[in-house]
């Protein structure tokens, strides 16, 4: 459920007409709903009610400072995967004890930054990383709390680019070697083993792979405890999918996911952490764009819009589907037209949808890409020297620009010339 609904023939973001935002900031732009963000966070928080738990927002899905503040105010911790994300979380007022550091290639500088600024735990992904973290912690005279990310060799049955839990993926340590690696960690004075971490992929639309992974983690918890390790926290990752097409069968609900977690690990007496990204931010955002031209091709109509692959790369990168709707609500019995919806970038990959049936639109009409809150703005670039598009946050009847569109001058001023030019 989200808060982008038609009202009086117009698409609204909460209580603000999308067309009003477009008039104020120009197109294309991203707009996010505070109510949807907090609602989705609360669904997870409530789903784990009764367990000692923390929901850490995977901020790689959407990392604007205003968004982080909204979620931090609601009680969220943060899952970060870089020094930049750590700095953003801290700048948004998230205390170190609510920040989890994930990622397969943490650098010495990133480790030092987090150890000095405070960290809930590092999710360690390899033995070389473990050795370096031990050294960095010792050099600072502190002890780094860690989990080891195990790779359970479970098929998440999702797009290959976002599956992370099979043995061929680069993530984590094979679960079969976990006991050996935990034994190694226990001997390192700069580390304190506190738990186990697992994350098998993104956009999962079925609970079965989660169940397979969590049961393996529960089994491992018992083995590691028998080996003498204190396992007090399980980080069960993120990855719950969202419906991108409204007609599609709905993915599992956070409440069912929570019930599954309780079933798999509820009797272990551990604190549970989860790291959802997309399910919190995905349907909390739209990308709004304007039709520049309707071009008649030989055998098809092209809708050429002012948004492009540099603004929203998911269709080009993952063959992702986004619902695309006109901002003016079509009359009930409107015959759909069929379009290839493309951006102006000089690549054939700059295609958002092929043969898409939608209500007919014309030059200068506004259209909205649904489910664009996650992995949208954060993956944007200035390819073709198209300035990063603005981000807007709505809260009831108010809206504010939370990242302005740079001018051409600002974009150019970021480059510096060497002295000899
Ligand atoms: C990407 C990622 C997440 C979030 O995935 P979603 O599909 O957005 O929920 C959580 N944890 C880790 C380690 C990740 O890499």
XYZ file of C-alpha atoms and ligand atoms in Angstrom:
436
model
C 0.000 0.000 0.000
C 1.196 3.527 -0.702
C -0.027 7.112 -0.519
C 0.003 7.969 -4.241
C -3.648 7.848 -5.216
C -5.940 9.543 -7.703
C -8.251 12.105 -6.211
C -10.533 14.444 -8.215
C -8.981 13.128 -11.439
C -5.405 13.949 -10.346
C -2.568 11.869 -8.957
C -1.749 12.972 -5.426
C 1.275 12.401 -3.216
C -0.486 12.227 0.157
C -2.476 15.508 0.145
C -0.430 17.293 -2.521
C -1.273 17.148 -6.245
C 1.752 15.775 -8.126
C 1.164 18.428 -10.819
C 1.662 21.152 -8.194
C 5.095 19.747 -7.314
C 5.959 19.497 -11.008
C 5.035 23.155 -11.490
C 7.255 24.116 -8.549
C 10.379 22.022 -9.232
C 10.199 21.099 -12.930
C 10.524 17.589 -14.360
C 11.826 14.984 -13.972
C 11.905 14.565 -10.198
C 11.521 12.012 -7.426
C 8.817 12.431 -4.803
C 8.581 10.426 -1.574
C 5.745 9.937 0.899
C 6.517 10.221 4.604
C 3.377 8.239 5.463
C 4.383 5.306 3.233
C 7.943 5.236 4.576
C 6.849 5.195 8.207
C 4.021 2.773 7.533
C 6.350 0.240 5.939
C 8.938 0.613 8.695
C 6.222 0.023 11.273
C 4.963 -3.080 9.460
C 8.373 -4.685 9.999
C 8.707 -3.371 13.533
C 5.287 -4.762 14.432
C 5.995 -8.045 12.641
C 8.857 -8.700 15.071
C 6.838 -7.622 18.105
C 7.565 -9.934 21.025
C 11.159 -10.555 19.913
C 14.070 -8.434 21.073
C 14.739 -6.789 17.701
C 16.004 -3.868 15.640
C 14.913 -3.025 12.096
C 17.913 -1.534 10.287
C 16.960 0.288 7.094
C 19.226 -0.737 4.193
C 20.011 2.819 3.246
C 21.682 1.889 -0.014
C 18.109 1.736 -1.380
C 17.457 5.430 -0.595
C 19.898 7.551 1.361
C 18.751 11.175 1.287
C 19.306 12.810 4.687
C 15.630 13.731 5.033
C 14.564 10.115 4.460
C 17.067 8.879 7.034
C 15.691 11.389 9.535
C 12.106 10.253 8.956
C 13.067 6.630 9.547
C 15.437 7.340 12.435
C 12.655 9.325 14.117
C 10.404 6.288 13.707
C 13.013 4.191 15.542
C 14.953 2.587 12.703
C 18.583 1.575 12.845
C 20.648 1.738 9.657
C 22.434 -0.887 7.585
C 25.374 0.801 5.849
C 27.710 -0.548 3.176
C 30.290 2.239 2.850
C 32.007 5.024 4.737
C 29.799 7.482 2.892
C 26.657 5.760 4.127
C 28.070 5.617 7.647
C 28.729 9.367 7.503
C 25.208 9.980 6.195
C 23.651 7.917 8.995
C 25.645 9.780 11.631
C 24.793 13.136 10.019
C 21.114 12.206 10.233
C 21.522 11.724 13.981
C 21.559 7.917 14.073
C 23.685 6.774 17.031
C 26.531 4.362 16.333
C 24.882 1.651 18.406
C 22.076 1.524 15.829
C 24.356 1.291 12.767
C 25.333 -2.052 11.250
C 28.233 -2.161 8.787
C 27.716 -4.622 5.915
C 29.590 -5.023 2.641
C 32.132 -7.282 1.038
C 35.031 -4.818 0.734
C 35.324 -2.654 3.837
C 38.540 -0.651 3.838
C 40.827 0.162 6.746
C 39.660 3.798 6.666
C 36.021 2.730 6.803
C 36.696 0.363 9.708
C 38.544 3.074 11.622
C 35.775 5.590 10.994
C 33.117 3.239 12.356
C 35.183 2.108 15.345
C 35.867 5.705 16.309
C 32.321 6.928 15.679
C 30.573 3.949 17.265
C 29.138 0.850 15.652
C 26.586 -1.784 16.558
C 28.459 -4.481 14.701
C 30.452 -5.290 11.604
C 29.108 -8.044 9.408
C 32.392 -9.629 8.339
C 32.427 -11.301 4.932
C 35.833 -12.963 4.621
C 38.888 -14.132 6.561
C 41.187 -11.427 5.136
C 38.656 -8.815 6.244
C 38.529 -10.391 9.687
C 42.314 -10.224 10.026
C 42.402 -6.556 8.992
C 39.521 -5.583 11.288
C 41.269 -7.284 14.211
C 44.415 -5.258 13.508
C 42.555 -1.959 13.102
C 40.610 -2.490 16.335
C 43.767 -3.407 18.255
C 45.593 -0.357 16.906
C 42.779 1.807 18.286
C 42.686 -0.096 21.571
C 39.068 -1.174 21.086
C 37.197 -4.400 20.447
C 35.053 -4.675 17.315
C 31.720 -6.482 17.726
C 31.236 -8.822 14.770
C 28.971 -11.297 13.121
C 30.206 -13.409 10.245
C 28.077 -13.317 7.138
C 27.469 -16.875 6.110
C 26.519 -17.891 2.620
C 23.883 -20.600 3.079
C 23.935 -21.736 -0.575
C 20.226 -21.101 -1.004
C 18.683 -20.096 -4.320
C 16.757 -16.870 -3.705
C 14.937 -17.326 -7.051
C 15.361 -13.694 -7.967
C 17.169 -11.745 -10.735
C 20.770 -12.983 -11.075
C 22.202 -9.510 -10.429
C 20.549 -9.331 -7.006
C 20.913 -12.938 -5.815
C 23.595 -13.158 -3.129
C 23.102 -16.404 -1.251
C 24.411 -19.032 -3.677
C 27.907 -20.444 -3.364
C 28.947 -18.834 -6.664
C 28.137 -15.346 -5.308
C 30.898 -13.159 -3.861
C 29.144 -12.686 -0.527
C 29.903 -14.201 2.862
C 31.683 -17.332 3.993
C 30.390 -20.762 2.954
C 28.236 -21.989 5.803
C 30.089 -25.299 5.670
C 33.268 -23.486 6.784
C 31.612 -21.319 9.407
C 32.756 -23.224 12.504
C 36.377 -23.036 11.406
C 36.101 -19.275 10.760
C 34.363 -18.615 14.083
C 37.137 -20.542 15.853
C 39.644 -18.258 14.159
C 37.683 -15.119 15.139
C 37.465 -16.221 18.774
C 41.260 -16.143 19.026
C 41.523 -12.550 17.804
C 41.848 -10.028 20.636
C 40.465 -7.131 18.553
C 37.206 -8.926 17.798
C 34.192 -9.997 19.808
C 31.935 -12.521 18.141
C 28.317 -11.699 18.930
C 26.283 -13.393 16.250
C 25.624 -14.571 12.712
C 24.591 -12.635 9.620
C 22.869 -13.806 6.450
C 21.407 -11.981 3.422
C 20.419 -14.081 0.427
C 19.264 -11.515 -2.114
C 16.795 -8.850 -3.047
C 13.251 -8.740 -4.407
C 12.351 -12.191 -3.046
C 8.713 -12.949 -3.755
C 8.483 -16.219 -1.873
C 9.190 -17.049 1.781
C 10.645 -20.505 1.082
C 14.252 -19.362 0.414
C 14.171 -17.267 3.612
C 12.961 -20.293 5.538
C 15.701 -22.512 4.103
C 18.363 -19.949 4.992
C 17.032 -19.175 8.480
C 16.758 -22.834 9.413
C 20.403 -23.284 8.446
C 21.304 -20.259 10.582
C 19.336 -21.664 13.531
C 21.197 -24.951 13.212
C 24.516 -23.116 13.015
C 23.621 -21.096 16.122
C 23.317 -24.327 18.103
C 26.570 -25.721 16.702
C 28.502 -22.545 17.431
C 27.121 -22.384 20.956
C 28.209 -25.975 21.453
C 31.655 -24.892 20.261
C 31.694 -22.296 23.045
C 30.740 -19.109 21.159
C 28.299 -16.639 22.626
C 25.723 -16.113 19.883
C 23.374 -13.406 21.096
C 22.316 -11.695 17.873
C 21.142 -12.882 14.468
C 21.130 -10.471 11.542
C 18.716 -11.992 9.043
C 19.316 -9.521 6.210
C 16.816 -7.833 3.937
C 15.370 -8.755 0.611
C 11.602 -9.013 0.953
C 10.150 -8.137 -2.457
C 7.501 -5.638 -3.450
C 4.769 -5.719 -6.108
C 6.044 -3.690 -9.077
C 2.993 -4.382 -11.201
C -0.281 -3.817 -9.454
C -1.894 -6.671 -11.351
C 0.702 -9.171 -10.105
C 0.255 -11.561 -7.281
C 1.338 -9.858 -4.075
C 4.666 -10.894 -2.488
C 4.570 -12.085 1.138
C 3.520 -9.582 3.782
C 5.952 -8.369 6.451
C 3.644 -9.953 9.034
C 4.050 -13.399 7.413
C 7.786 -12.803 7.150
C 7.881 -11.908 10.849
C 5.941 -15.038 11.726
C 8.437 -17.104 9.744
C 11.356 -15.505 11.619
C 9.687 -16.310 14.939
C 9.124 -19.882 13.809
C 12.737 -20.384 12.674
C 14.723 -18.567 15.362
C 12.199 -17.429 17.978
C 13.206 -20.022 20.565
C 16.953 -19.362 20.434
C 16.909 -16.482 22.902
C 18.656 -14.147 20.480
C 18.184 -10.548 19.507
C 16.988 -10.370 15.890
C 18.008 -7.773 13.358
C 16.628 -7.376 9.857
C 17.843 -5.093 7.062
C 14.945 -4.309 4.733
C 15.549 -1.651 2.081
C 13.256 -1.950 -0.902
C 10.113 -2.852 1.007
C 10.410 0.319 3.070
C 11.457 2.748 0.347
C 10.330 1.227 -2.969
C 6.651 2.045 -3.004
C 7.287 5.241 -1.039
C 8.563 6.998 -4.165
C 7.547 8.035 -7.667
C 9.669 9.329 -10.482
C 7.656 11.955 -12.322
C 8.528 12.809 -15.893
C 7.085 14.765 -18.794
C 6.353 13.568 -22.319
C 8.525 15.496 -24.767
C 7.355 13.907 -28.006
C 5.106 11.145 -29.203
C 7.033 9.795 -32.176
C 5.440 7.529 -34.777
C 7.902 4.775 -35.636
C 7.434 2.381 -38.535
C 5.588 -0.227 -36.493
C 5.282 1.382 -33.064
C 4.761 4.585 -31.155
C 7.580 5.943 -29.029
C 6.841 7.983 -25.963
C 9.961 10.125 -25.609
C 10.092 11.480 -22.072
C 12.407 13.826 -20.196
C 13.433 11.158 -17.658
C 16.148 8.741 -18.732
C 18.220 5.722 -17.742
C 20.635 7.981 -15.848
C 17.747 9.039 -13.574
C 16.231 5.569 -13.085
C 18.461 2.736 -14.249
C 16.490 -0.278 -13.005
C 14.771 -1.115 -16.315
C 18.080 -0.918 -18.224
C 20.070 -2.744 -15.556
C 17.681 -5.420 -14.267
C 14.985 -5.525 -16.948
C 12.869 -4.163 -14.113
C 9.175 -3.445 -14.566
C 7.673 -0.206 -13.255
C 4.021 0.705 -13.468
C 3.827 3.933 -15.477
C 0.679 6.004 -15.068
C -0.557 9.374 -16.308
C -0.747 12.078 -13.649
C -4.179 13.089 -14.928
C -6.486 10.165 -14.236
C -7.808 8.591 -17.452
C -11.575 8.543 -17.919
C -13.025 5.131 -16.915
C -13.567 3.593 -20.380
C -10.443 5.019 -22.094
C -9.021 2.698 -24.772
C -5.346 2.106 -23.964
C -2.600 2.993 -26.431
C 0.629 1.004 -26.783
C 4.000 2.680 -26.482
C 7.710 2.042 -26.263
C 8.602 4.430 -23.446
C 12.107 5.803 -23.857
C 14.388 8.549 -22.580
C 16.567 10.963 -24.570
C 19.930 9.318 -23.739
C 21.956 8.133 -26.728
C 21.687 4.404 -25.986
C 19.080 1.892 -27.037
C 19.210 0.643 -23.455
C 17.520 3.879 -22.454
C 14.158 2.150 -22.671
C 11.767 2.022 -19.741
C 9.141 -0.220 -21.291
C 8.383 -1.913 -24.589
C 4.885 -2.332 -26.021
C 3.400 -0.911 -22.852
C -0.356 -0.468 -22.868
C -1.425 2.651 -21.031
C -3.965 5.434 -21.318
C -3.063 7.694 -24.257
C -0.873 10.672 -23.392
C 0.387 13.639 -25.370
C 3.362 15.962 -25.497
C 3.713 17.932 -22.228
C 1.631 15.438 -20.214
C 3.063 14.256 -16.892
C 3.571 10.562 -16.197
C 4.655 8.830 -12.995
C 6.798 5.733 -12.485
C 5.525 3.873 -9.462
C 7.727 1.927 -7.024
C 10.704 4.154 -7.828
C 11.739 4.994 -4.257
C 14.268 2.182 -3.911
C 17.398 1.955 -6.072
C 16.196 4.997 -8.023
C 17.784 8.296 -6.978
C 20.694 6.502 -5.314
C 21.737 4.868 -8.585
C 21.334 8.017 -10.673
C 24.224 9.568 -12.553
C 24.841 12.606 -14.726
C 25.445 10.577 -17.881
C 24.893 12.732 -20.978
C 25.513 15.704 -18.625
C 21.971 15.532 -17.394
C 22.012 17.094 -13.889
C 20.855 14.809 -11.052
C 17.114 15.240 -10.725
C 15.629 16.788 -7.585
C 14.105 14.843 -4.721
C 10.985 16.044 -2.935
C 9.466 14.851 0.334
C 5.751 15.126 1.046
C 4.230 15.020 4.510
C 0.427 15.349 4.416
C -0.281 18.680 2.683
C 3.302 19.966 2.763
C 6.164 19.311 0.422
C 9.814 20.324 0.398
C 12.743 19.879 -1.938
C 15.197 17.613 -0.119
C 17.811 17.736 -2.878
C 17.715 20.539 -5.426
C 18.485 20.099 -9.095
C 21.963 21.471 -9.749
C 22.221 24.185 -12.375
C 24.446 23.571 -15.390
C 26.915 26.014 -13.845
C 27.011 24.019 -10.594
C 27.457 20.804 -12.487
C 30.356 22.211 -14.497
C 31.932 23.892 -11.464
C 32.584 20.498 -9.864
C 35.279 19.865 -12.480
C 38.633 21.554 -11.984
C 41.178 22.317 -14.643
C 44.833 21.362 -14.271
C 47.229 24.337 -14.158
C 48.496 23.721 -17.697
C 45.098 24.207 -19.392
C 20.970 -4.734 -0.411
C 21.054 -5.296 0.944
C 19.950 -5.247 1.797
C 18.610 -4.703 1.389
O 18.001 -5.422 0.378
P 16.486 -5.065 -0.015
O 16.169 -5.997 -1.098
O 16.477 -3.646 -0.483
O 15.638 -5.272 1.177
C 20.108 -5.721 3.078
N 21.289 -6.234 3.513
C 22.367 -6.296 2.707
C 23.622 -6.862 3.244
C 22.293 -5.838 1.402
O 23.354 -5.925 0.613
